[in-house]
Amino acid sequence: MQTSVKLFITIGLISVVWIVNAQSPIRLRGIIRDAKSNEPLIGANIVTQNQSTGSITNTDGYFILVLNAPPKFICASYIGYKSDTLHYTNTKDTFFNVFLEPSLLLSEVTIQGNQQSRAGANLGVTSLSSKQIEQVPALLGETDAMRVLALTPGVQGGAEGNTGLHVRGGSPDQNLLLLDGTVVYNAAHLFGFLSVFNPDAIKNVKLIREGFPAQYGGRLSSIVEVSMKEGNKKEHHKKLSIGLISSRLFMEGPVSKQGKTSYMLAGRASYLSLISLPAYIQYRNGSRKDFQSLWMNDANLKLTHEFSTKTKLALSVFNAQDHWGSYFDTNSEKSEFSLKWGNRTAALRLTHQSGRDKFIQSVLSYNNYSYHINNKSLDGKNQTISNIINQAKIQDIAWNNTIQWNQGSAAYLYTGFELRHQTVNPNFSTSTGENPIQILPKETQFVNTAAVFLGQKIESENGFFVDAGFRYSLYLLHEKTQNFFEPRLKMGKEWDAGNQAIQISVSKMSQALHLLATSGTGLPNDVWVAANNRFPAESSLQYSLGYTWQNANQSIKWSAETYYKSIKNLIDYRPGLNLYEIPNQDWENLVDGSGLGRSYGLELSLYKQTERFSGWIAYTLSKTERKISTVNSNAWYPYRYDRRHDLAITGSYQLNEKWKLGANFEFQTGAAVTLPVAAHLDIDDYPIFVFEGRNNARMPSYHRLDVSFTKEKITQKNRKVLWSYGVYNVYGRLNPYYLDYRLGYIRPPDSNFYNQLSPIGFYSNFWQRSILRFVPFISYQINY
Amino acid sequence: MSKRSNLLLWGGIFLILGCDKDIQYTFLNFKAQLVVNASISIEDGLIVRLSRSVPPGGDEVYFKDLQVKDALVQVIAEDGKTFTLIHSEKGTYLPDSTFKPANRTKYVLKVSHRTYGNIESDSVIIPQSNISDAVIATITDKLSINDEQLIQYKINLQDPENTQNYYRFVFKNIYATVNRKTTASNSFLRNPSSTSACSYFSYFASKFIGDECFNGKPVTLIFDTEIEKLFIAPGANYILPSDMSVEIIYLSKEAFEYYRSRKVPEDFEHTFSDPLPLTSNVKGGLGMFIAYTSQQFVFKVPK
């Protein structure tokens, strides 16, 4: 395996040497912006008409084209915007802004001339703008980027209604979730029904599932890069959205008249608990014994200041909190249970274009994720009987630096380093009161990460493209030091004027954190723990091969990709663990390590867009397995979300100027599940099921259709109003959330009461529980 | 604690949004196997029950149809002596009066059947009892979730360091005419020498506690139990228990694991937990051969 990786890298580096063509080039640099807000556009295309040389803007909207001769025309395009063709006559290095007008139509680009984006850029990467995310019908009208990503090739959602992502057989903790460069540890609101990413605050979401660039590390399966809007630099805007679960308020605008500083503020809060307000009043009055409440809120703030066209500083702050409370009160006893969890992040991001050909990005970030459970019992006189606190937290301080150095015709070197200090408090409980149990907090664990990376990216005029590099990660753990040399290579060839491409890639990744999860549902009390001697850092190695084709005007694209991924050092809770034991135990005594994982599959996708229609079909054929010594006698067994077939069809159609129709259909092989294979009497003469091993059976297949209609209206005060109506699971398919099996006793018909208590036989059956069957929704949005 | 509460929330959500339906699930490769449920102790002697397994999700099954009454059942002591058991009734096999179980002696069980084949168990040893101390019971002013009065009792336990016993505690309310097992809520173990909580699990009216709780040190078990009023028969009055009993059953690790694996996740617990394959110490079939010792404490219910 290692030899093949080295061979791959060698081929890549030879290709680099062969392809680099160092002439005296002209450098065209600049930023592609929204013409109305001045906001930089991420992932916009810019190409020369006569040379077929192109570039894609980075997370700051920045691009650079290095050309051997001045082009006559330059074309810029971006999803949801009218493309623009610029006449260009200058023969010197130039820096300029390109402004694109938002399009009213669904069609992402108005095609002009030979303008095109390169097909190879789409392989292994999914990039979604906020406009694309909004077009997909949403559960209860709550637009969610993570749910939309689950409809793309190679990505599967977890349980029904949950926002956790399983990318190419990886678990949700193996996704590096970055919000403006800051790691987010738990993306779940309301126990996973919503993700923490407020759709109003999002400018762009990019998911990388293969050929990872060398600057990314610390997770095994994917990179999900969420970029927040910078805010309109010209005008103030507000947007109010009212939905069934939550409402949102979004504000943006310039801070200074010069338009150099802008702000973006987005807030969101749920009001599920308002439904139970009468119950709360009754509880306070003493006419009701119990009461429950569930709240969530989040806020995003971003301030951006452009010192010059070349230097920009941005401060992003994010706070997301959830709270669930359960209260019980009788005359003699009172209990109060509360569970709080949340993320807090802050990032200071400096970007600078230095000299002719360097682009520097420096991010200083902080994050904190914690959960806190408090279970308090009081007697009738309000004296504390017991107070049990269970909590865990993880926090990072990190500094990431990247320098991109352009070197000639469409080639650049990128290098940098990452320093990260992580503090992990896995799980600690304290108890006071009548029955004190003092569980001492386990010593705080630290993971200090120092990583350096170097990469070379080349896109030659003859169609070859290479992104070759490595990342060296050094993890200073509490008890040991681990280091990983992580080669990364992505290379391929484009032909047919950039409309066809083939790509191969290999990536090694490492992860010094484990997530102890009792399910794939992203519950807030899943616990992050640091790797150590017994449970070393996880690592993965992934190979992939892909081909893509697009027609000349890019209205149709399709691709086929195949991959193989292996994972080492997975950990999992011991089989058969009593759930109620978990909070009071040292985690190391609850888990088994040295687990292996493997996943391989084929992903097919077809994208189609016209002026009125936009949509895609994504199909994944895959197999994902796990192997842990104490499970299933150390044999390979299916991962819970191993789905052989996964099909998603998504589309939206502009019916007329006012109405838009959206629909998506999903089909998935049923998740793996553990079911009994026999029943018999046990030693106490009770009937009992016999289990063979973990995930020995399958749930019924999952499928559903969602439909939404959106009406857009401009009011007399020139405010844009959107009404959305729709239905999730329109044909009411009873998709199983889980399968269960039950045993029942057959009792004798006997006049003697106690004789009736002794069963004479039993019966057993299987049943399924389904949620979210035919869920209609309505939402309202006003922009002003 | 946290899990329990999360499960409650999910339970609430399911109640509001959930739909249930029965489904058919057929395992094509099912083959009936012989099941042995056997126990040996000084107090109760050797009891072997034989039955057969059935496919899950099938029709109603009556115990009498599962019982296997025509097998050859033998127990072999450590010294090589073989005792043949005789079918008594309902698939139960008992030794004759010449068989006397002894402490610290290994026993192996062998079963032969013409349809289901042969079964042989691992060897088991009857554990030694080693705990004894007084039970202190006090009535509390707390009510259970069923609004019944709670009684708290404390048991001082002493486990010699050289034993590897696992414990099952069975709680009973003793009434005038009938004894009823009861649950022990809010139970925990206080071990002054340990900073971590002991792991235990509950199954029906029993608590199972591992050896690691003791480490040769004295510990105090504290339980709150209901003083459950008993409904004897239609038209009759409710009665209160006169006594309570705590039976301490000493088990081997294998037996402890058997009971642990018998506890199957229920209802929405499935989304969080997987059931275990049932622990077995027999080859050629299913089931368990358990050796145990028991001690019982009876005390008056405080008035």
PDB file of C-alpha atoms in Angstrom, chain B residues 49-215:
ATOM      1  CA  ARG B  49     -34.391 -27.964  31.420  1.00  0.00           C
ATOM      2  CA  LEU B  50     -34.324 -28.845  27.757  1.00  0.00           C
ATOM      3  CA  SER B  51     -36.255 -27.201  24.967  1.00  0.00           C
ATOM      4  CA  ARG B  52     -35.831 -26.245  21.337  1.00  0.00           C
ATOM      5  CA  SER B  53     -35.548 -22.900  19.594  1.00  0.00           C
ATOM      6  CA  VAL B  54     -38.166 -21.468  17.229  1.00  0.00           C
ATOM      7  CA  PRO B  55     -37.967 -18.873  14.445  1.00  0.00           C
ATOM      8  CA  PRO B  56     -38.736 -15.293  15.494  1.00  0.00           C
ATOM      9  CA  GLY B  57     -41.810 -13.542  14.208  1.00  0.00           C
ATOM     10  CA  GLY B  58     -43.762 -16.739  13.913  1.00  0.00           C
ATOM     11  CA  ASP B  59     -47.077 -17.947  15.269  1.00  0.00           C
ATOM     12  CA  GLU B  60     -47.985 -18.472  18.917  1.00  0.00           C
ATOM     13  CA  VAL B  61     -45.788 -21.027  20.638  1.00  0.00           C
ATOM     14  CA  TYR B  62     -46.780 -23.019  23.706  1.00  0.00           C
ATOM     15  CA  PHE B  63     -44.124 -24.007  26.198  1.00  0.00           C
ATOM     16  CA  LYS B  64     -45.330 -27.592  26.193  1.00  0.00           C
ATOM     17  CA  ASP B  65     -44.548 -27.831  22.484  1.00  0.00           C
ATOM     18  CA  LEU B  66     -40.983 -26.656  23.040  1.00  0.00           C
ATOM     19  CA  GLN B  67     -40.060 -29.058  25.799  1.00  0.00           C
ATOM     20  CA  VAL B  68     -37.635 -31.849  24.930  1.00  0.00           C
ATOM     21  CA  LYS B  69     -38.353 -34.911  27.032  1.00  0.00           C
ATOM     22  CA  ASP B  70     -36.412 -37.696  25.342  1.00  0.00           C
ATOM     23  CA  ALA B  71     -32.761 -36.703  25.684  1.00  0.00           C
ATOM     24  CA  LEU B  72     -29.907 -38.388  27.463  1.00  0.00           C
ATOM     25  CA  VAL B  73     -28.638 -35.947  30.099  1.00  0.00           C
ATOM     26  CA  GLN B  74     -25.499 -36.533  32.131  1.00  0.00           C
ATOM     27  CA  VAL B  75     -23.379 -34.517  34.521  1.00  0.00           C
ATOM     28  CA  ILE B  76     -19.732 -35.355  35.024  1.00  0.00           C
ATOM     29  CA  ALA B  77     -17.983 -34.321  38.215  1.00  0.00           C
ATOM     30  CA  GLU B  78     -14.346 -33.293  38.428  1.00  0.00           C
ATOM     31  CA  ASP B  79     -13.353 -36.709  39.785  1.00  0.00           C
ATOM     32  CA  GLY B  80     -14.779 -38.394  36.678  1.00  0.00           C
ATOM     33  CA  LYS B  81     -18.002 -39.653  38.222  1.00  0.00           C
ATOM     34  CA  THR B  82     -20.914 -39.535  35.777  1.00  0.00           C
ATOM     35  CA  PHE B  83     -24.522 -39.065  36.895  1.00  0.00           C
ATOM     36  CA  THR B  84     -27.425 -39.631  34.543  1.00  0.00           C
ATOM     37  CA  LEU B  85     -30.435 -37.394  35.037  1.00  0.00           C
ATOM     38  CA  ILE B  86     -34.007 -38.547  34.736  1.00  0.00           C
ATOM     39  CA  HIS B  87     -36.780 -36.664  33.020  1.00  0.00           C
ATOM     40  CA  SER B  88     -39.137 -35.379  35.682  1.00  0.00           C
ATOM     41  CA  GLU B  89     -41.764 -33.267  33.917  1.00  0.00           C
ATOM     42  CA  LYS B  90     -42.116 -30.570  31.254  1.00  0.00           C
ATOM     43  CA  GLY B  91     -38.604 -31.036  29.900  1.00  0.00           C
ATOM     44  CA  THR B  92     -36.984 -30.863  33.342  1.00  0.00           C
ATOM     45  CA  TYR B  93     -34.297 -33.388  34.226  1.00  0.00           C
ATOM     46  CA  LEU B  94     -33.176 -34.088  37.797  1.00  0.00           C
ATOM     47  CA  PRO B  95     -30.435 -36.275  39.284  1.00  0.00           C
ATOM     48  CA  ASP B  96     -31.179 -39.008  41.734  1.00  0.00           C
ATOM     49  CA  SER B  97     -30.506 -38.653  45.439  1.00  0.00           C
ATOM     50  CA  THR B  98     -26.933 -39.908  45.156  1.00  0.00           C
ATOM     51  CA  PHE B  99     -25.863 -36.663  43.522  1.00  0.00           C
ATOM     52  CA  LYS B 100     -24.734 -34.027  46.038  1.00  0.00           C
ATOM     53  CA  PRO B 101     -23.257 -30.825  44.644  1.00  0.00           C
ATOM     54  CA  ALA B 102     -20.086 -29.698  46.347  1.00  0.00           C
ATOM     55  CA  ASN B 103     -18.264 -26.424  46.586  1.00  0.00           C
ATOM     56  CA  ARG B 104     -15.105 -25.882  44.558  1.00  0.00           C
ATOM     57  CA  THR B 105     -15.824 -28.856  42.343  1.00  0.00           C
ATOM     58  CA  LYS B 106     -15.992 -28.688  38.576  1.00  0.00           C
ATOM     59  CA  TYR B 107     -19.019 -30.043  36.730  1.00  0.00           C
ATOM     60  CA  VAL B 108     -19.625 -30.634  33.026  1.00  0.00           C
ATOM     61  CA  LEU B 109     -23.015 -31.240  31.453  1.00  0.00           C
ATOM     62  CA  LYS B 110     -23.586 -33.499  28.438  1.00  0.00           C
ATOM     63  CA  VAL B 111     -26.800 -33.896  26.472  1.00  0.00           C
ATOM     64  CA  SER B 112     -27.549 -36.212  23.551  1.00  0.00           C
ATOM     65  CA  HIS B 113     -30.621 -36.124  21.372  1.00  0.00           C
ATOM     66  CA  ARG B 114     -31.368 -38.060  18.202  1.00  0.00           C
ATOM     67  CA  THR B 115     -32.777 -35.047  16.331  1.00  0.00           C
ATOM     68  CA  TYR B 116     -30.902 -32.098  17.693  1.00  0.00           C
ATOM     69  CA  GLY B 117     -27.492 -33.709  18.254  1.00  0.00           C
ATOM     70  CA  ASN B 118     -25.116 -33.426  21.197  1.00  0.00           C
ATOM     71  CA  ILE B 119     -24.416 -30.618  23.619  1.00  0.00           C
ATOM     72  CA  GLU B 120     -21.479 -30.302  26.006  1.00  0.00           C
ATOM     73  CA  SER B 121     -20.997 -27.473  28.450  1.00  0.00           C
ATOM     74  CA  ASP B 122     -17.866 -25.831  29.725  1.00  0.00           C
ATOM     75  CA  SER B 123     -16.997 -26.819  33.254  1.00  0.00           C
ATOM     76  CA  VAL B 124     -18.520 -24.718  36.039  1.00  0.00           C
ATOM     77  CA  ILE B 125     -17.634 -24.331  39.737  1.00  0.00           C
ATOM     78  CA  ILE B 126     -20.064 -23.466  42.507  1.00  0.00           C
ATOM     79  CA  PRO B 127     -18.877 -20.171  43.986  1.00  0.00           C
ATOM     80  CA  GLN B 128     -18.353 -19.606  47.668  1.00  0.00           C
ATOM     81  CA  SER B 129     -20.568 -17.303  49.615  1.00  0.00           C
ATOM     82  CA  ASN B 130     -18.613 -14.666  51.378  1.00  0.00           C
ATOM     83  CA  ILE B 131     -20.832 -11.781  52.240  1.00  0.00           C
ATOM     84  CA  SER B 132     -22.732 -11.385  55.439  1.00  0.00           C
ATOM     85  CA  ASP B 133     -23.774  -8.431  57.446  1.00  0.00           C
ATOM     86  CA  ALA B 134     -26.838  -6.764  58.818  1.00  0.00           C
ATOM     87  CA  VAL B 135     -29.506  -5.099  56.794  1.00  0.00           C
ATOM     88  CA  ILE B 136     -30.602  -1.708  58.030  1.00  0.00           C
ATOM     89  CA  ALA B 137     -33.966  -0.566  56.811  1.00  0.00           C
ATOM     90  CA  THR B 138     -35.538   2.835  57.306  1.00  0.00           C
ATOM     91  CA  ILE B 139     -38.803   4.131  56.019  1.00  0.00           C
ATOM     92  CA  THR B 140     -38.556   7.370  54.085  1.00  0.00           C
ATOM     93  CA  ASP B 141     -40.979  10.165  53.404  1.00  0.00           C
ATOM     94  CA  LYS B 142     -40.357   9.838  49.694  1.00  0.00           C
ATOM     95  CA  LEU B 143     -42.809   8.437  47.223  1.00  0.00           C
ATOM     96  CA  SER B 144     -42.014   6.356  44.198  1.00  0.00           C
ATOM     97  CA  ILE B 145     -43.075   7.235  40.676  1.00  0.00           C
ATOM     98  CA  ASN B 146     -46.122   5.073  41.412  1.00  0.00           C
ATOM     99  CA  ASP B 147     -46.866   7.244  44.450  1.00  0.00           C
ATOM    100  CA  GLU B 148     -46.007   4.380  46.765  1.00  0.00           C
ATOM    101  CA  GLN B 149     -44.074   4.844  49.984  1.00  0.00           C
ATOM    102  CA  LEU B 150     -40.383   4.156  49.632  1.00  0.00           C
ATOM    103  CA  ILE B 151     -38.273   2.269  52.061  1.00  0.00           C
ATOM    104  CA  GLN B 152     -34.548   2.628  52.075  1.00  0.00           C
ATOM    105  CA  TYR B 153     -32.294  -0.075  53.274  1.00  0.00           C
ATOM    106  CA  LYS B 154     -28.582  -0.373  53.563  1.00  0.00           C
ATOM    107  CA  ILE B 155     -26.561  -3.537  53.400  1.00  0.00           C
ATOM    108  CA  ASN B 156     -22.989  -3.606  54.577  1.00  0.00           C
ATOM    109  CA  LEU B 157     -21.067  -6.018  52.423  1.00  0.00           C
ATOM    110  CA  GLN B 158     -17.615  -7.465  52.746  1.00  0.00           C
ATOM    111  CA  ASP B 159     -16.026  -9.275  49.843  1.00  0.00           C
ATOM    112  CA  PRO B 160     -12.719 -11.071  50.427  1.00  0.00           C
ATOM    113  CA  GLU B 161     -10.101  -9.931  47.991  1.00  0.00           C
ATOM    114  CA  ASN B 162      -9.353 -13.401  46.633  1.00  0.00           C
ATOM    115  CA  THR B 163     -12.811 -14.082  45.212  1.00  0.00           C
ATOM    116  CA  GLN B 164     -13.991 -13.260  41.729  1.00  0.00           C
ATOM    117  CA  ASN B 165     -17.689 -13.278  42.374  1.00  0.00           C
ATOM    118  CA  TYR B 166     -20.423 -11.413  40.595  1.00  0.00           C
ATOM    119  CA  TYR B 167     -23.648 -10.628  42.341  1.00  0.00           C
ATOM    120  CA  ARG B 168     -27.325 -10.708  41.664  1.00  0.00           C
ATOM    121  CA  PHE B 169     -29.619  -9.084  44.164  1.00  0.00           C
ATOM    122  CA  VAL B 170     -33.271 -10.059  44.150  1.00  0.00           C
ATOM    123  CA  PHE B 171     -35.734  -8.029  46.177  1.00  0.00           C
ATOM    124  CA  LYS B 172     -39.066  -9.348  47.376  1.00  0.00           C
ATOM    125  CA  ASN B 173     -41.978  -7.979  49.316  1.00  0.00           C
ATOM    126  CA  ILE B 174     -43.330 -10.724  51.547  1.00  0.00           C
ATOM    127  CA  TYR B 175     -47.062 -10.675  52.073  1.00  0.00           C
ATOM    128  CA  ALA B 176     -49.276 -12.924  54.089  1.00  0.00           C
ATOM    129  CA  THR B 177     -50.253 -15.130  51.199  1.00  0.00           C
ATOM    130  CA  VAL B 178     -47.799 -14.498  48.422  1.00  0.00           C
ATOM    131  CA  ASN B 179     -44.349 -13.062  47.797  1.00  0.00           C
ATOM    132  CA  ARG B 180     -43.736 -10.544  45.061  1.00  0.00           C
ATOM    133  CA  LYS B 181     -40.508  -9.433  43.497  1.00  0.00           C
ATOM    134  CA  THR B 182     -40.078  -5.696  43.596  1.00  0.00           C
ATOM    135  CA  THR B 183     -37.932  -3.127  41.888  1.00  0.00           C
ATOM    136  CA  ALA B 184     -35.258  -1.174  43.680  1.00  0.00           C
ATOM    137  CA  SER B 185     -35.129   2.323  42.325  1.00  0.00           C
ATOM    138  CA  ASN B 186     -32.480   4.901  43.099  1.00  0.00           C
ATOM    139  CA  SER B 187     -29.974   2.239  44.069  1.00  0.00           C
ATOM    140  CA  PHE B 188     -26.275   2.749  44.258  1.00  0.00           C
ATOM    141  CA  LEU B 189     -23.185   1.402  45.832  1.00  0.00           C
ATOM    142  CA  ARG B 190     -21.001   3.441  48.094  1.00  0.00           C
ATOM    143  CA  ASN B 191     -17.416   2.317  48.171  1.00  0.00           C
ATOM    144  CA  PRO B 192     -15.208   4.666  50.157  1.00  0.00           C
ATOM    145  CA  SER B 193     -12.058   3.336  48.562  1.00  0.00           C
ATOM    146  CA  SER B 194     -13.166   3.923  44.985  1.00  0.00           C
ATOM    147  CA  THR B 195     -13.585   7.197  43.176  1.00  0.00           C
ATOM    148  CA  SER B 196     -15.526   5.729  40.282  1.00  0.00           C
ATOM    149  CA  ALA B 197     -19.030   4.375  40.299  1.00  0.00           C
ATOM    150  CA  CYS B 198     -19.654   0.667  40.076  1.00  0.00           C
ATOM    151  CA  SER B 199     -21.264  -0.688  36.984  1.00  0.00           C
ATOM    152  CA  TYR B 200     -24.489  -2.525  37.457  1.00  0.00           C
ATOM    153  CA  PHE B 201     -27.500  -3.389  35.435  1.00  0.00           C
ATOM    154  CA  SER B 202     -31.060  -4.221  36.283  1.00  0.00           C
ATOM    155  CA  TYR B 203     -33.200  -6.994  34.958  1.00  0.00           C
ATOM    156  CA  PHE B 204     -36.744  -7.306  36.203  1.00  0.00           C
ATOM    157  CA  ALA B 205     -36.497  -7.155  40.000  1.00  0.00           C
ATOM    158  CA  SER B 206     -32.788  -7.955  40.095  1.00  0.00           C
ATOM    159  CA  LYS B 207     -29.681  -5.858  40.256  1.00  0.00           C
ATOM    160  CA  PHE B 208     -26.464  -7.289  38.880  1.00  0.00           C
ATOM    161  CA  ILE B 209     -23.181  -5.939  40.168  1.00  0.00           C
ATOM    162  CA  GLY B 210     -19.678  -6.775  39.020  1.00  0.00           C
ATOM    163  CA  ASP B 211     -16.769  -7.859  41.163  1.00  0.00           C
ATOM    164  CA  GLU B 212     -14.860  -4.667  40.438  1.00  0.00           C
ATOM    165  CA  CYS B 213     -17.199  -2.826  42.797  1.00  0.00           C
ATOM    166  CA  PHE B 214     -15.750  -4.549  45.796  1.00  0.00           C
ATOM    167  CA  ASN B 215     -12.016  -4.953  45.372  1.00  0.00           C
TER     168      ASN B 215
END
